[in-house]
Short mmCIF file of C-alpha atoms and ligand atoms in Angstrom, two decimals:
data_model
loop_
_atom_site.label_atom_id
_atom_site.label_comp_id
_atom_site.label_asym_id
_atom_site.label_seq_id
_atom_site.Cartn_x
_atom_site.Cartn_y
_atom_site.Cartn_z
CA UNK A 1 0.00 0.00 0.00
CA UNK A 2 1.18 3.34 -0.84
CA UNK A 3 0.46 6.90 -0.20
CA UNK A 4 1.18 10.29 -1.87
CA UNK A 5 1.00 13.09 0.54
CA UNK A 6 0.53 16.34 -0.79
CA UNK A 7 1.73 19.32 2.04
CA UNK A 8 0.84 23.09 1.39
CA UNK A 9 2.61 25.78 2.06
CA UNK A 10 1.23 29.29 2.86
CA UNK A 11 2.35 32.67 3.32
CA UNK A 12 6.26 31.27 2.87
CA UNK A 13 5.77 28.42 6.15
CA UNK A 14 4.98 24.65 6.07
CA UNK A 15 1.46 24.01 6.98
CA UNK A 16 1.46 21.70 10.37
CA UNK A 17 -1.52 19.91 8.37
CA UNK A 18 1.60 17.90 6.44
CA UNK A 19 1.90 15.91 9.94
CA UNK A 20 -1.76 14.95 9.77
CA UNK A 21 -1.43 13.67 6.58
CA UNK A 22 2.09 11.78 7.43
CA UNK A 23 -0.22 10.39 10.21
CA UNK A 24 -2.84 9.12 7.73
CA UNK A 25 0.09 6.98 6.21
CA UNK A 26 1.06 5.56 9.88
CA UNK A 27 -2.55 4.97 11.04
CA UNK A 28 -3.04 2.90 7.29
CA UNK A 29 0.43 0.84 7.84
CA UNK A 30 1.31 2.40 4.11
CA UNK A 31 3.94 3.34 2.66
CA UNK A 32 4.63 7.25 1.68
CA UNK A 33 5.77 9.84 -0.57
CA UNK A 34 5.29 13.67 -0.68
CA UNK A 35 4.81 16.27 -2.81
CA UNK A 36 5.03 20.07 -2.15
CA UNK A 37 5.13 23.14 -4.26
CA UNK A 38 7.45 24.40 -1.39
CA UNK A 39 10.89 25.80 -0.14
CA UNK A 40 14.07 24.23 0.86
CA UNK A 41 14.02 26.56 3.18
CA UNK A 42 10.96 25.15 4.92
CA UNK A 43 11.00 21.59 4.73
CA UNK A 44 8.88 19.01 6.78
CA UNK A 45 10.53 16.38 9.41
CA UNK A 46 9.90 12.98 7.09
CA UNK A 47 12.03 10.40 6.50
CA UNK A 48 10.84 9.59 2.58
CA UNK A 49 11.01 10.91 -0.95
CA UNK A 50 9.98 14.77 -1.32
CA UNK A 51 9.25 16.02 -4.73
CA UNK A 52 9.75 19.26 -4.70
CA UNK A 53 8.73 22.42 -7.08
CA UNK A 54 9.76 26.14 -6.17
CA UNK A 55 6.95 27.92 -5.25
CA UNK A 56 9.03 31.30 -6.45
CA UNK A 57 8.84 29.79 -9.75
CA UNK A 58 4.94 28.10 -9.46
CA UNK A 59 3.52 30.44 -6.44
CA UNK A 60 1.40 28.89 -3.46
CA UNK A 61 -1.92 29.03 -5.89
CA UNK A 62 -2.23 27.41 -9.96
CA UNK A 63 -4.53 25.19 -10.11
CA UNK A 64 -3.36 24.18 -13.53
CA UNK A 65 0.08 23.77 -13.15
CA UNK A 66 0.32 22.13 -9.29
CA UNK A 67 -2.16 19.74 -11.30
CA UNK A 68 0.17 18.99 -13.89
CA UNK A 69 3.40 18.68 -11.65
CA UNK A 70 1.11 16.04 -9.05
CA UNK A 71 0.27 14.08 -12.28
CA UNK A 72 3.44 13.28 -13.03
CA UNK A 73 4.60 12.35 -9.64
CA UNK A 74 1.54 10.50 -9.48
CA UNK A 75 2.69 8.51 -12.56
CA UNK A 76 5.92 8.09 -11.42
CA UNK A 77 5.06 6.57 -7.83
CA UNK A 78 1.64 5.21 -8.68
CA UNK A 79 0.37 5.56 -5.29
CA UNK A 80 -3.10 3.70 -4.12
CA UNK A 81 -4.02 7.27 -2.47
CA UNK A 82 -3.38 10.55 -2.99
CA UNK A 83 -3.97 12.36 0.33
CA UNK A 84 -4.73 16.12 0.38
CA UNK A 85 -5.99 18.10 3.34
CA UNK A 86 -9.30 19.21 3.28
CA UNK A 87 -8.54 22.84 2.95
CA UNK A 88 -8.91 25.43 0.35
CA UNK A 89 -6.13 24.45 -1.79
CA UNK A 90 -7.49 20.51 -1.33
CA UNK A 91 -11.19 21.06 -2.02
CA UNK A 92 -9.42 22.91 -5.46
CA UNK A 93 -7.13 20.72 -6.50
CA UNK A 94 -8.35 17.17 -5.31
CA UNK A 95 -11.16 16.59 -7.90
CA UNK A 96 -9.34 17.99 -10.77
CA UNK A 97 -6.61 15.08 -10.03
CA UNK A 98 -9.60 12.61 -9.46
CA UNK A 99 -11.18 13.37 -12.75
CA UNK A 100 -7.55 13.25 -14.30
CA UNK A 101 -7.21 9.98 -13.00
CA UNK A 102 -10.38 8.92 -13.35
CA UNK A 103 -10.08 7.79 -9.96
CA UNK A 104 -12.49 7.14 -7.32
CA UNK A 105 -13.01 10.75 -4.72
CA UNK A 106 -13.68 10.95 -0.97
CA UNK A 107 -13.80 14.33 0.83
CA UNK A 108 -13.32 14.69 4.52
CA UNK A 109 -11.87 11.38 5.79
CA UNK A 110 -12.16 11.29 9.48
CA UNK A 111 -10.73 8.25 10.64
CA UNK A 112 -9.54 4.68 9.22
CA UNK A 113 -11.47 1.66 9.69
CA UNK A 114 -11.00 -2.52 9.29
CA UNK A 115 -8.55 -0.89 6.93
CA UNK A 116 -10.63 1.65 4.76
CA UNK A 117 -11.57 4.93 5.08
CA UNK A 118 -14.29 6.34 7.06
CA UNK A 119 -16.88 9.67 6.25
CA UNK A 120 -18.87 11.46 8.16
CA UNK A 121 -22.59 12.03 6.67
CA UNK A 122 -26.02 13.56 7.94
CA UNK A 123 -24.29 16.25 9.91
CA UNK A 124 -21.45 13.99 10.94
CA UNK A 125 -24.43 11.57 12.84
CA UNK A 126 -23.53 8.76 11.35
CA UNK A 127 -20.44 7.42 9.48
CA UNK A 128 -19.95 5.66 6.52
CA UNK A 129 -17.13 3.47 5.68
CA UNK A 130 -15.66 3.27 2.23
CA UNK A 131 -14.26 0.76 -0.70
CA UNK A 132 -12.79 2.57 -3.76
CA UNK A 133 -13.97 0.56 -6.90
CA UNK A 134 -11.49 1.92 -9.02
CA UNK A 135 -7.56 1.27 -8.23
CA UNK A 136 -6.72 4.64 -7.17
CA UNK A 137 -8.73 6.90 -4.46
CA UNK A 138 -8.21 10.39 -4.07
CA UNK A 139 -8.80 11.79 -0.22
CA UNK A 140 -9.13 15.16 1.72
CA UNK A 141 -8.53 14.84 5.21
CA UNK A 142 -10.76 16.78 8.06
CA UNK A 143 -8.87 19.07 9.69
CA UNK A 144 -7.44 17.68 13.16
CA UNK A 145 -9.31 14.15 12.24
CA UNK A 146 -5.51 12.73 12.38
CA UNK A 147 -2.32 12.72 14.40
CA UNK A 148 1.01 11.64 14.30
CA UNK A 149 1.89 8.97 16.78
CA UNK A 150 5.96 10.25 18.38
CA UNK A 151 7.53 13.33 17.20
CA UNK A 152 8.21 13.80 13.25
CA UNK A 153 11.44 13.42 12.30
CA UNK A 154 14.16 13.06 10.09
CA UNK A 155 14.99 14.62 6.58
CA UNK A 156 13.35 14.17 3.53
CA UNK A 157 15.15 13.02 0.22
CA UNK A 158 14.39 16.16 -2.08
CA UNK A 159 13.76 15.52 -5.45
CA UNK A 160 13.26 18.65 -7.49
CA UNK A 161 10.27 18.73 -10.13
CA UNK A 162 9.40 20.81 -12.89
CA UNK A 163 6.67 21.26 -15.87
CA UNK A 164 6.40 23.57 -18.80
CA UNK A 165 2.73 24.26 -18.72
CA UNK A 166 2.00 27.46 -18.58
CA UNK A 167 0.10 29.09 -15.91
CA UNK A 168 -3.12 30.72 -16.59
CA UNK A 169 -3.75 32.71 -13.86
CA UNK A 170 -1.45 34.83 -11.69
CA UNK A 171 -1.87 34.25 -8.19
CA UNK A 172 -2.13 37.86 -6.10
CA UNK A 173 -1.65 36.73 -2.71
CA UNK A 174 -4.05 36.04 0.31
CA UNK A 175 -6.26 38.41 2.01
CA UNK A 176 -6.94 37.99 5.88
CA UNK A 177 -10.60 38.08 6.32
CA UNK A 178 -11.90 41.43 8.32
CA UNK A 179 -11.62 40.33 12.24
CA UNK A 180 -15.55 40.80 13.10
CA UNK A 181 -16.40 40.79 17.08
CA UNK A 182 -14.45 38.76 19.62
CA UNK A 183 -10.60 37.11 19.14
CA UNK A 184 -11.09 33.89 20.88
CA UNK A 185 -8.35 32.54 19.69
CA UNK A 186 -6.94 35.11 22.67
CA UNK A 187 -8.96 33.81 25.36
CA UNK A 188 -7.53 32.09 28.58
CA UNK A 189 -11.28 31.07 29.25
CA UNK A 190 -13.99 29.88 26.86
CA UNK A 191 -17.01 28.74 28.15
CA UNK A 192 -19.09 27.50 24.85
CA UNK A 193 -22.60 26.55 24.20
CA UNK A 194 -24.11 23.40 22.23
CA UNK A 195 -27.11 22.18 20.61
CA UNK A 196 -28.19 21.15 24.30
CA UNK A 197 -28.89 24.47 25.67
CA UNK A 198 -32.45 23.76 24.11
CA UNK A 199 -33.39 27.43 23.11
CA UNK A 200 -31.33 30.87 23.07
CA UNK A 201 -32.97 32.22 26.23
CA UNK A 202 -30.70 29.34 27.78
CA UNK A 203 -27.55 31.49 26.50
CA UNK A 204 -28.09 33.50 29.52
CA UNK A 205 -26.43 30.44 32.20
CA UNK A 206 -23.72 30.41 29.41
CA UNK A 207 -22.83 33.61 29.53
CA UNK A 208 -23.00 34.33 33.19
CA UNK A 209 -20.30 31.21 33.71
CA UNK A 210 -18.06 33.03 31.67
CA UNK A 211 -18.62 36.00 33.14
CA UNK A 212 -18.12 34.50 36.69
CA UNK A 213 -14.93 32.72 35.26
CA UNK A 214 -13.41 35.98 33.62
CA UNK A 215 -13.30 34.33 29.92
CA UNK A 216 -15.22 34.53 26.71
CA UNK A 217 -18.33 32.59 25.65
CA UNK A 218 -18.18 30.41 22.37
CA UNK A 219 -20.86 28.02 20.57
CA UNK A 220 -20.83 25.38 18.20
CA UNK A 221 -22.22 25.47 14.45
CA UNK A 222 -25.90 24.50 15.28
CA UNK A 223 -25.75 27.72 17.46
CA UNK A 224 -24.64 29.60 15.55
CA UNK A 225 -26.55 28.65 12.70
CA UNK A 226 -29.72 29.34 14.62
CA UNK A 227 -28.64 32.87 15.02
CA UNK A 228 -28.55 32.17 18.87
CA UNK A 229 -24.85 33.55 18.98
CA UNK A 230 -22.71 35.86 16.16
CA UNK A 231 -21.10 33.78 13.61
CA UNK A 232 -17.44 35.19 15.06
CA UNK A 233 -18.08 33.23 18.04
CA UNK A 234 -18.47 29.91 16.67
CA UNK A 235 -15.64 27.52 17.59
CA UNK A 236 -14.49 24.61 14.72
CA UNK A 237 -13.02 24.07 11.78
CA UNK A 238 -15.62 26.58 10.21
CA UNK A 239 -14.91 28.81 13.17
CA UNK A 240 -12.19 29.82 15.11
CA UNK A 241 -9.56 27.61 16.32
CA UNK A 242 -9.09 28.08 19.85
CA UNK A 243 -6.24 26.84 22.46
CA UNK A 244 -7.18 28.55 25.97
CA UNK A 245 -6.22 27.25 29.18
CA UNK A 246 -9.91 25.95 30.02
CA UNK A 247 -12.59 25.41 27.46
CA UNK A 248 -15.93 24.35 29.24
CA UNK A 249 -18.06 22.52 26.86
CA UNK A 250 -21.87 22.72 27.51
CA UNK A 251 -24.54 20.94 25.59
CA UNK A 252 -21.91 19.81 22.79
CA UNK A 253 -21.41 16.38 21.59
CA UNK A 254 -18.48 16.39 20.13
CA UNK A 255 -18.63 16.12 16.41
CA UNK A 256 -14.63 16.22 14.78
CA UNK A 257 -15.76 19.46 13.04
CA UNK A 258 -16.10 21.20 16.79
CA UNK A 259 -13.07 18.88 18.22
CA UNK A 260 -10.80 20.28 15.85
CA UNK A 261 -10.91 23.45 16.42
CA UNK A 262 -10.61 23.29 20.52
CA UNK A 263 -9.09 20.13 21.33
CA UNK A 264 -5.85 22.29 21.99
CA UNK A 265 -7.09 23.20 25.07
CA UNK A 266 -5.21 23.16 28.12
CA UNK A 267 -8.72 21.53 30.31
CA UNK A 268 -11.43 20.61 29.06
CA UNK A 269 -14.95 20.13 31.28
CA UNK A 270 -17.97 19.27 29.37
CA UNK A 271 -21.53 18.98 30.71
CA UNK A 272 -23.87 16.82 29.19
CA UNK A 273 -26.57 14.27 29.58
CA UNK A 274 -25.50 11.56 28.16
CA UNK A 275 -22.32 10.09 29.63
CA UNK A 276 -21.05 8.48 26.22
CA UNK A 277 -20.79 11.73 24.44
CA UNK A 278 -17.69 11.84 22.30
CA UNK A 279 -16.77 15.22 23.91
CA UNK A 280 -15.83 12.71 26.78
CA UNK A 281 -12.57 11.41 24.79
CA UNK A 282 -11.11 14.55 24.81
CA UNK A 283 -12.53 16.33 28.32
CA UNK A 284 -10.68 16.30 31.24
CA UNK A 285 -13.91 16.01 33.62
CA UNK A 286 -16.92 14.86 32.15
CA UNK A 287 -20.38 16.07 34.11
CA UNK A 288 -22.96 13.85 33.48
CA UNK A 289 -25.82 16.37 34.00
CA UNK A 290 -28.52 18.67 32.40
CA UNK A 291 -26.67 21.90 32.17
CA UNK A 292 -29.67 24.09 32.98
CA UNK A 293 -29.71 22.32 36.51
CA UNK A 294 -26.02 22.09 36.79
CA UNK A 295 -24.40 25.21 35.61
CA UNK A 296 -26.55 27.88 37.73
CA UNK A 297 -25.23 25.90 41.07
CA UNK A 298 -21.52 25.85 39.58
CA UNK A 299 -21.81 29.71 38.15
CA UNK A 300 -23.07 30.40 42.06
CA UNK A 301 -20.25 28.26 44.13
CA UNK A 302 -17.64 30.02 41.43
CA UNK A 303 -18.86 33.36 42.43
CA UNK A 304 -18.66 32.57 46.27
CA UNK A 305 -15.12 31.56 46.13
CA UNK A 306 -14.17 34.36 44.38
CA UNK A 307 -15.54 36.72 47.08
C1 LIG B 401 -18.30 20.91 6.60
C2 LIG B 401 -18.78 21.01 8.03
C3 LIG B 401 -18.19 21.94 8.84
C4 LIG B 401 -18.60 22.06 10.18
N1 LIG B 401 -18.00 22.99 10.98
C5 LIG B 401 -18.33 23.03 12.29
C6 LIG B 401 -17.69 23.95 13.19
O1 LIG B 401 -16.84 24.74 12.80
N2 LIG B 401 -18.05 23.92 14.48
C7 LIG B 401 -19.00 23.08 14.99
O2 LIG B 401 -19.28 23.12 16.19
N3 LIG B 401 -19.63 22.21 14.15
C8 LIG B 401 -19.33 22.19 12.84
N4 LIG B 401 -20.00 21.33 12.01
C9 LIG B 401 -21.16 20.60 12.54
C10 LIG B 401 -20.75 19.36 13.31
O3 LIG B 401 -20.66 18.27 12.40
C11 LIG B 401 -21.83 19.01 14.38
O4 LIG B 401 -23.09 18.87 13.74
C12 LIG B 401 -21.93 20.05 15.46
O5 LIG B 401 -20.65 20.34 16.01
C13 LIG B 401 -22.85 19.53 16.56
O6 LIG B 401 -23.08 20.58 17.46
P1 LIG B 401 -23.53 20.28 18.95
O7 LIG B 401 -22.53 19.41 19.61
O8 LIG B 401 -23.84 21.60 19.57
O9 LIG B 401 -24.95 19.55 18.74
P2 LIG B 401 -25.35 18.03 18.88
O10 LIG B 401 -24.42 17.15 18.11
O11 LIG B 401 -26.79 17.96 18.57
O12 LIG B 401 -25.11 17.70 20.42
C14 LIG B 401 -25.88 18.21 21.46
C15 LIG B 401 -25.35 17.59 22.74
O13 LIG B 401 -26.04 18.16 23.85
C16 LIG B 401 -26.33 17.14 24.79
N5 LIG B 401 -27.46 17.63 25.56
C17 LIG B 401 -28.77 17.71 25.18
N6 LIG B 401 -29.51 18.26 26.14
C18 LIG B 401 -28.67 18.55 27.17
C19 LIG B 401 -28.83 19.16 28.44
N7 LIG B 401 -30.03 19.59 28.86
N8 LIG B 401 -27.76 19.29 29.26
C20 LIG B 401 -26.52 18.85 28.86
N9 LIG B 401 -26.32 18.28 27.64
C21 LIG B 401 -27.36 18.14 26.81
C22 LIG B 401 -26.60 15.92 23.97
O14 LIG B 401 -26.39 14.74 24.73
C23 LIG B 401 -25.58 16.08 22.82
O15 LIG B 401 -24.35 15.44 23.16
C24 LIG B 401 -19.62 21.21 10.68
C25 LIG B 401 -20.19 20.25 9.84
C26 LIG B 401 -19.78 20.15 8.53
C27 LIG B 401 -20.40 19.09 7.65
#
């Protein structure tokens, strides 16, 4: 079995997403190469074969051209999967080398089962595991879905790679979106609200626990999608990414859209009713409770000690 891992690189650095991706390989027992329109000056840990084309010479965005130089390291390794991130540049380029290949697609692989890989579907409720029909499947990886067992290491043997087709765009460079409301990316405290606070006049317990605890309050997608709580407050890999020192999940279940963007947290507590709640792999304490009972008596005692 073998893999071809294709890193990105953004704004001149090495995304960390290339570990995820080197972890893919490990967690399938498969055997890897890489490909990176890259720098030698920024070059991943990884002990295997990197093909490398100058981004000076290609830039970090050409659809047409990264296509052209993956197809022929694609023919030259013949690799079972080609493994992209699901990001921007993988939702782009990913089905342009599946129809090239005429190869078999999967977007947003979260996990590897009995040997195959596994999607999430209706709202990530339910999973679904896959068997490419053809001999080649093409992947994008969810975000934080993935992780490298030991520390990276080693150094990769570079080979260089080049094309002649020409480009047909000129890529301009990115654009940081405008910074709307609250940085919680900043916060030493987020205290964030699921699904399971019921209805938005429940935001109110929410928000006086992170009041009490001097932090920020966050929410996951369904929130936020129900225009309970501002879009710049939403927490996952459509939100923001968050690493504070405590992150007190309430009402969430723990989807790996929501996991990935706050399982960087220092502690995690999580309140919910049901005590098998995948929030409860990555929480520190799990309370097995309905928040609307449990949070005003915890909001209360944290205000008395802090008299
Ligand atoms: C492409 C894509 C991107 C996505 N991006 C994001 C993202 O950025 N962020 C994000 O959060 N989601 C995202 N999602 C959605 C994600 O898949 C989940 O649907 C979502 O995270 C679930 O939110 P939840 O945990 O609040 O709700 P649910 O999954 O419905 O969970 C509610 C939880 O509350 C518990 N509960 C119910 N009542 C109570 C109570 N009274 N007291 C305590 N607990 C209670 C339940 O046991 C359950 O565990 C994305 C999905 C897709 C497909």
């Amino acid at each position: 079995m073998k893999t071809l891992l294709v890193a990105e690189y953004r704004d001149g650095k090495l995304l960390n997403s290339t570990y995820e991706l080197l972890a893919f390989a490990q967690q399938l027992g498969a055997d890897s190469a890489m490909f990176l329109v890259g720098s030698d000056t920024a070059l991943p840990q990884y002990n295997g074969t990197l093909y490398l084309a100058d981004v000076g010479k290609y830039s970090e965005f050409n659809p047409k051209v990264h296509k052209q130089l993956l197809l022929d390291v694609i023919a030259e390794e013949q690799p079972d999967y080609v493994v992209f991130s699901h990001s921007s540049y993988g939702w782009d380029l990913a089905p342009r080398i599946s129809l090239a290949l005429g190869a078999a697609h999967a977007s947003e692989v979260v996990e590897i089962a009995d040997g195959v890989p596994v999607l999430p579907v209706c709202n990530a409720k339910l999973r679904r595991q896959i068997k490419s029909k053809t001999a080649q499947l093409v992947i994008t990886l969810q975000a934080g879905a993935f992780a490298l067992e030991g520390e990276p290491g080693g150094s990769p043997n570079l080979v260089a790679i080049d094309t002649d087709t020409a480009a047909q765009l000129e890529f301009g460079g990115y654009e940081e979106a405008e910074a709307g409301g609250v940085d919680l990316s900043k916060a030493e405290v987020i205290v964030s609200a699921g699904r399971g606070i019921g209805k938005p006049d429940n935001m109110g317990i929410i928000q006086e626990l992170a009041k009490a605890l001097k932090g920020e309050y966050g929410a996951s997608r369904p929130v936020v999608d129900a225009e309970w709580v501002d879009r710049n407050r939403q927490v996952g890999t459509t939100g923001q990414t968050v690493s504070p020192k405590l992150y007190v999940a309430c009402g969430i279940s723990g989807a790996i859209q929501h996991l990935a963007g706050m399982k960087q947290s220092e502690f995690v507590v999580a309140i919910n009713t049901d005590k098998d709640a995948p929030i409860g792999e990555v929480a520190d304490v799990l309370v097995v409770a309905d928040l609307k009972e449990f949070l005003p008596l915890f909001t209360k005692k944290i205000v008395e000690c802090r008299k």
